């Protein structure tokens, strides 16, 4: 039982920003919620799924999620879509036009920007979309505000018939803070879809008259923003610097300069320029502290005000107190020396693949075959770019591997002539946006070898379900996509569709060798589940018989974290050359008994532990 | 603990229970009437990467992050990780460290060295260090998963509230959700509490 789901009104809870959004959505009477997983937004929908009053789903990608929410809003339901920042790029085609048409039931898009890039491929400021799509943007600074603003966003959305963006960042989504849960659910019955082609069929003739309506709406929103108590100031007698700030940067400003006046913008787009002007009149220097792009700063400057901002503050990353202090103190006439601390010299500990991860086999193969350009995608398999495989050459955005590989094939340079092009992609990413790349490659007579690593899971974001797993968000059975049939339907010749057990290393290597030599598209599909999910079966661990280990180091090349080096020895071969031997050891607590490493061991030094010695470990305890 | 604010940094490796331990500290502080914030960066934590969780509580907390040099307490679930985060500890701070050594693949293949004596290095830095083998205690009690509760027990006498309130908060949780584990965790807490008293001299 989840404490928050059953929380009484007026009770205090320690909630993450994501949990707070979910609770607010439920109280606001949301009837439909859709999302595609992505850090740091994933838990929004996972928490919404705990409320049975809300229909919720994992959609196959963010564009689909937003379209599902739009459909529900047109039927008069309150609807929510959630995603990480890059999801907005995928979804933008849908909301850029729906903003013009408007909505009936409240539509809120919650987007989480990964400020500081803890687990993303880029850093983006999603507040741009509000400006671009003429939609209001609310910016919570912590869990309590996230909770309140989601509720206000629905009211705003219905009042102005406009999709509303709630912009979170990692430091709101994943920070747990106190939230006073105020109310219970207020139902908002759906009025039902009212046919109105002029309004909902966005042909040029129907869209054109919506343009002035949209701009009129924006002027009204501007007035709302001026009056909104989400834009409030903290006054002070110290008028040397006045801060204009939004989102979690507000907390950092208050922490660092507790006596400075602050204008905090919760309703930050359209910005309340008159309020800002009045505030500016009360302080000597106006400084904008915003993550990450100088959006408010530029707008304030365009309004004719003098303002400091990104001339002294970084344009990327979090504006934590340790960043603010050295930048702002000199402005206050307080010289500041960054304290010198001894830097830690401890080795790096990059994330790596798990013990018995089914991606280990394919990467063992890829790292042992020469003359490949390996075009990658986003998922746990992106870790294949790292040690010890070094077998992934690109990673751009979800689904890009197949299409980029096709382009790399067509655009070959002289040095690529003898190379084969491989695309590596996971099941969820293939279904998200990857299969169009395969379709395109077939249609355009391309020649790429696709490695579809089907681990029946959205591994990277914590093992969510997708249409390839046979289960939906609520654990209910659904038809499972047959990847082989799908590939065939898209036009891959049946002979070139190869199913493989990724634990069978010799077969794995042989198949990749064979298929990369073909002069036509081919696809190799793996079939072992992610070892962090319930689908994975654990067996008795293996061990290395030390006397039998010859120190060849082959098993180390697998990159399994259960295998480590026990000792090294330098020996001199008959030829006089010296050679380093690397002896291996297997950690019984980490090993799951997948047997992959056995196949790398010629002297048969790796054996399964006898039954009696087995330490019983529950995989998911 | 300046301005009545306590800053605790809990560090370790994905899968060790760092976030759960931090959550227990945050919940107990909340129950004691403090304003609380807890944050971590653990995007790919399950993949064997570094996990650090910041817990701050006091009359009013703004920023959730602990600045370098501002942590009052450092709880290290692994020896080298404790050393990695040492710059976050105040000179007057206390480090409670599990002596476990976990070498990642980059060390195992010889690209980097594991520090020879991380506990010694911590002690030499002039801070108060308490180090012990939490894994050995857990094994003795019969369940490797107890390390988390043992570490919480170890730190419990260095908090601005009594060890009993932290103990109650943890054991209540087990009573409610996993009653079978309540007794053994109470034992783990108490054993950890004893172990945490021993200071490592430099
Ligand atoms: C547009 C977009 N949405 C979401 C994400 C977050 N994300 C990163 S990888 C991934 C999916 C990984 O699943 P899969 O392809 O099955 O590979 P696995 O991690 O299981 O190996 C997701 C959802 C993203 N990077 N970009």
PDB file of N, CA and C in Angstrom, chain A residues 484-528:
ATOM      1  N   UNK A 484      10.565 -10.668 -35.375  1.00  0.00           N
ATOM      2  CA  UNK A 484      10.978 -11.318 -36.623  1.00  0.00           C
ATOM      3  C   UNK A 484       9.925 -11.097 -37.707  1.00  0.00           C
ATOM      4  N   UNK A 485       8.667 -11.291 -37.322  1.00  0.00           N
ATOM      5  CA  UNK A 485       7.587 -11.090 -38.299  1.00  0.00           C
ATOM      6  C   UNK A 485       7.506  -9.634 -38.713  1.00  0.00           C
ATOM      7  N   UNK A 486       7.719  -8.758 -37.748  1.00  0.00           N
ATOM      8  CA  UNK A 486       7.667  -7.327 -38.046  1.00  0.00           C
ATOM      9  C   UNK A 486       8.757  -6.971 -39.049  1.00  0.00           C
ATOM     10  N   UNK A 487       9.975  -7.482 -38.818  1.00  0.00           N
ATOM     11  CA  UNK A 487      11.080  -7.198 -39.732  1.00  0.00           C
ATOM     12  C   UNK A 487      10.759  -7.722 -41.130  1.00  0.00           C
ATOM     13  N   UNK A 488      10.154  -8.902 -41.158  1.00  0.00           N
ATOM     14  CA  UNK A 488       9.812  -9.481 -42.455  1.00  0.00           C
ATOM     15  C   UNK A 488       8.751  -8.632 -43.151  1.00  0.00           C
ATOM     16  N   UNK A 489       7.765  -8.192 -42.371  1.00  0.00           N
ATOM     17  CA  UNK A 489       6.699  -7.360 -42.946  1.00  0.00           C
ATOM     18  C   UNK A 489       7.264  -6.054 -43.497  1.00  0.00           C
ATOM     19  N   UNK A 490       8.323  -5.547 -42.856  1.00  0.00           N
ATOM     20  CA  UNK A 490       8.923  -4.297 -43.336  1.00  0.00           C
ATOM     21  C   UNK A 490       9.813  -4.546 -44.556  1.00  0.00           C
ATOM     22  N   UNK A 491      10.102  -5.831 -44.842  1.00  0.00           N
ATOM     23  CA  UNK A 491      10.803  -6.143 -46.077  1.00  0.00           C
ATOM     24  C   UNK A 491      12.157  -6.814 -45.946  1.00  0.00           C
ATOM     25  N   UNK A 492      12.564  -7.190 -44.718  1.00  0.00           N
ATOM     26  CA  UNK A 492      13.832  -7.923 -44.583  1.00  0.00           C
ATOM     27  C   UNK A 492      13.577  -9.346 -45.077  1.00  0.00           C
ATOM     28  N   UNK A 493      14.487  -9.892 -45.911  1.00  0.00           N
ATOM     29  CA  UNK A 493      14.292 -11.258 -46.419  1.00  0.00           C
ATOM     30  C   UNK A 493      14.371 -12.241 -45.263  1.00  0.00           C
ATOM     31  N   UNK A 494      13.486 -13.242 -45.213  1.00  0.00           N
ATOM     32  CA  UNK A 494      13.454 -14.176 -44.077  1.00  0.00           C
ATOM     33  C   UNK A 494      14.820 -14.806 -43.792  1.00  0.00           C
ATOM     34  N   UNK A 495      15.610 -15.063 -44.847  1.00  0.00           N
ATOM     35  CA  UNK A 495      16.933 -15.674 -44.640  1.00  0.00           C
ATOM     36  C   UNK A 495      17.846 -14.767 -43.831  1.00  0.00           C
ATOM     37  N   UNK A 496      17.572 -13.503 -43.863  1.00  0.00           N
ATOM     38  CA  UNK A 496      18.443 -12.533 -43.196  1.00  0.00           C
ATOM     39  C   UNK A 496      17.906 -12.116 -41.823  1.00  0.00           C
ATOM     40  N   UNK A 497      16.899 -12.828 -41.354  1.00  0.00           N
ATOM     41  CA  UNK A 497      16.390 -12.569 -40.009  1.00  0.00           C
ATOM     42  C   UNK A 497      16.886 -13.692 -39.125  1.00  0.00           C
ATOM     43  N   UNK A 498      17.791 -13.382 -38.185  1.00  0.00           N
ATOM     44  CA  UNK A 498      18.446 -14.429 -37.409  1.00  0.00           C
ATOM     45  C   UNK A 498      18.145 -14.248 -35.920  1.00  0.00           C
ATOM     46  N   UNK A 499      17.512 -15.256 -35.335  1.00  0.00           N
ATOM     47  CA  UNK A 499      17.251 -15.224 -33.900  1.00  0.00           C
ATOM     48  C   UNK A 499      18.437 -15.886 -33.192  1.00  0.00           C
ATOM     49  N   UNK A 500      18.868 -15.298 -32.082  1.00  0.00           N
ATOM     50  CA  UNK A 500      20.033 -15.879 -31.409  1.00  0.00           C
ATOM     51  C   UNK A 500      19.927 -15.732 -29.890  1.00  0.00           C
ATOM     52  N   UNK A 501      20.469 -16.745 -29.209  1.00  0.00           N
ATOM     53  CA  UNK A 501      20.619 -16.678 -27.754  1.00  0.00           C
ATOM     54  C   UNK A 501      21.934 -15.941 -27.486  1.00  0.00           C
ATOM     55  N   UNK A 502      21.867 -14.746 -26.901  1.00  0.00           N
ATOM     56  CA  UNK A 502      23.101 -13.946 -26.756  1.00  0.00           C
ATOM     57  C   UNK A 502      24.099 -14.566 -25.795  1.00  0.00           C
ATOM     58  N   UNK A 503      23.670 -15.556 -25.017  1.00  0.00           N
ATOM     59  CA  UNK A 503      24.602 -16.237 -24.107  1.00  0.00           C
ATOM     60  C   UNK A 503      25.466 -17.249 -24.850  1.00  0.00           C
ATOM     61  N   UNK A 504      25.032 -17.657 -26.067  1.00  0.00           N
ATOM     62  CA  UNK A 504      25.812 -18.625 -26.853  1.00  0.00           C
ATOM     63  C   UNK A 504      26.875 -17.853 -27.622  1.00  0.00           C
ATOM     64  N   UNK A 505      27.988 -17.597 -26.955  1.00  0.00           N
ATOM     65  CA  UNK A 505      28.984 -16.708 -27.549  1.00  0.00           C
ATOM     66  C   UNK A 505      29.490 -17.145 -28.924  1.00  0.00           C
ATOM     67  N   UNK A 506      29.847 -18.420 -29.137  1.00  0.00           N
ATOM     68  CA  UNK A 506      30.361 -18.795 -30.461  1.00  0.00           C
ATOM     69  C   UNK A 506      29.342 -18.516 -31.569  1.00  0.00           C
ATOM     70  N   UNK A 507      28.068 -18.812 -31.290  1.00  0.00           N
ATOM     71  CA  UNK A 507      27.027 -18.560 -32.291  1.00  0.00           C
ATOM     72  C   UNK A 507      26.875 -17.055 -32.527  1.00  0.00           C
ATOM     73  N   UNK A 508      26.922 -16.341 -31.441  1.00  0.00           N
ATOM     74  CA  UNK A 508      26.789 -14.890 -31.506  1.00  0.00           C
ATOM     75  C   UNK A 508      27.868 -14.297 -32.431  1.00  0.00           C
ATOM     76  N   UNK A 509      29.105 -14.704 -32.193  1.00  0.00           N
ATOM     77  CA  UNK A 509      30.224 -14.189 -32.994  1.00  0.00           C
ATOM     78  C   UNK A 509      30.066 -14.612 -34.460  1.00  0.00           C
ATOM     79  N   UNK A 510      29.708 -15.875 -34.644  1.00  0.00           N
ATOM     80  CA  UNK A 510      29.583 -16.417 -36.004  1.00  0.00           C
ATOM     81  C   UNK A 510      28.495 -15.667 -36.781  1.00  0.00           C
ATOM     82  N   UNK A 511      27.366 -15.455 -36.128  1.00  0.00           N
ATOM     83  CA  UNK A 511      26.251 -14.777 -36.806  1.00  0.00           C
ATOM     84  C   UNK A 511      26.608 -13.351 -37.201  1.00  0.00           C
ATOM     85  N   UNK A 512      27.232 -12.622 -36.283  1.00  0.00           N
ATOM     86  CA  UNK A 512      27.587 -11.234 -36.607  1.00  0.00           C
ATOM     87  C   UNK A 512      28.579 -11.230 -37.770  1.00  0.00           C
ATOM     88  N   UNK A 513      29.540 -12.173 -37.737  1.00  0.00           N
ATOM     89  CA  UNK A 513      30.513 -12.281 -38.840  1.00  0.00           C
ATOM     90  C   UNK A 513      29.797 -12.524 -40.159  1.00  0.00           C
ATOM     91  N   UNK A 514      28.919 -13.501 -40.151  1.00  0.00           N
ATOM     92  CA  UNK A 514      28.210 -13.880 -41.395  1.00  0.00           C
ATOM     93  C   UNK A 514      27.370 -12.731 -41.932  1.00  0.00           C
ATOM     94  N   UNK A 515      26.571 -12.185 -41.062  1.00  0.00           N
ATOM     95  CA  UNK A 515      25.597 -11.192 -41.532  1.00  0.00           C
ATOM     96  C   UNK A 515      26.258  -9.902 -41.992  1.00  0.00           C
ATOM     97  N   UNK A 516      27.374  -9.527 -41.337  1.00  0.00           N
ATOM     98  CA  UNK A 516      28.030  -8.288 -41.774  1.00  0.00           C
ATOM     99  C   UNK A 516      28.709  -8.461 -43.135  1.00  0.00           C
ATOM    100  N   UNK A 517      28.871  -9.714 -43.590  1.00  0.00           N
ATOM    101  CA  UNK A 517      29.471  -9.946 -44.913  1.00  0.00           C
ATOM    102  C   UNK A 517      28.429  -9.881 -46.023  1.00  0.00           C
ATOM    103  N   UNK A 518      27.149  -9.903 -45.656  1.00  0.00           N
ATOM    104  CA  UNK A 518      26.075  -9.925 -46.656  1.00  0.00           C
ATOM    105  C   UNK A 518      25.946  -8.569 -47.328  1.00  0.00           C
ATOM    106  N   UNK A 519      25.501  -8.618 -48.568  1.00  0.00           N
ATOM    107  CA  UNK A 519      25.304  -7.364 -49.285  1.00  0.00           C
ATOM    108  C   UNK A 519      23.855  -6.922 -49.303  1.00  0.00           C
ATOM    109  N   UNK A 520      23.194  -7.112 -48.199  1.00  0.00           N
ATOM    110  CA  UNK A 520      21.784  -6.713 -48.106  1.00  0.00           C
ATOM    111  C   UNK A 520      21.452  -6.510 -46.629  1.00  0.00           C
ATOM    112  N   UNK A 521      20.338  -5.866 -46.334  1.00  0.00           N
ATOM    113  CA  UNK A 521      19.985  -5.636 -44.930  1.00  0.00           C
ATOM    114  C   UNK A 521      19.732  -6.955 -44.216  1.00  0.00           C
ATOM    115  N   UNK A 522      20.182  -7.012 -42.990  1.00  0.00           N
ATOM    116  CA  UNK A 522      19.887  -8.203 -42.207  1.00  0.00           C
ATOM    117  C   UNK A 522      19.651  -7.767 -40.768  1.00  0.00           C
ATOM    118  N   UNK A 523      18.993  -8.645 -40.021  1.00  0.00           N
ATOM    119  CA  UNK A 523      18.706  -8.301 -38.630  1.00  0.00           C
ATOM    120  C   UNK A 523      18.946  -9.512 -37.735  1.00  0.00           C
ATOM    121  N   UNK A 524      19.706  -9.280 -36.671  1.00  0.00           N
ATOM    122  CA  UNK A 524      19.989 -10.332 -35.690  1.00  0.00           C
ATOM    123  C   UNK A 524      19.237  -9.948 -34.421  1.00  0.00           C
ATOM    124  N   UNK A 525      18.382 -10.849 -33.951  1.00  0.00           N
ATOM    125  CA  UNK A 525      17.538 -10.512 -32.806  1.00  0.00           C
ATOM    126  C   UNK A 525      17.905 -11.404 -31.621  1.00  0.00           C
ATOM    127  N   UNK A 526      18.253 -10.806 -30.496  1.00  0.00           N
ATOM    128  CA  UNK A 526      18.596 -11.594 -29.307  1.00  0.00           C
ATOM    129  C   UNK A 526      17.339 -11.856 -28.473  1.00  0.00           C
ATOM    130  N   UNK A 527      17.414 -12.835 -27.575  1.00  0.00           N
ATOM    131  CA  UNK A 527      16.171 -13.263 -26.916  1.00  0.00           C
ATOM    132  C   UNK A 527      16.270 -13.524 -25.417  1.00  0.00           C
ATOM    133  N   UNK A 528      17.216 -12.899 -24.737  1.00  0.00           N
ATOM    134  CA  UNK A 528      17.304 -13.129 -23.284  1.00  0.00           C
ATOM    135  C   UNK A 528      16.820 -11.893 -22.534  1.00  0.00           C
TER     136      UNK A 528
END
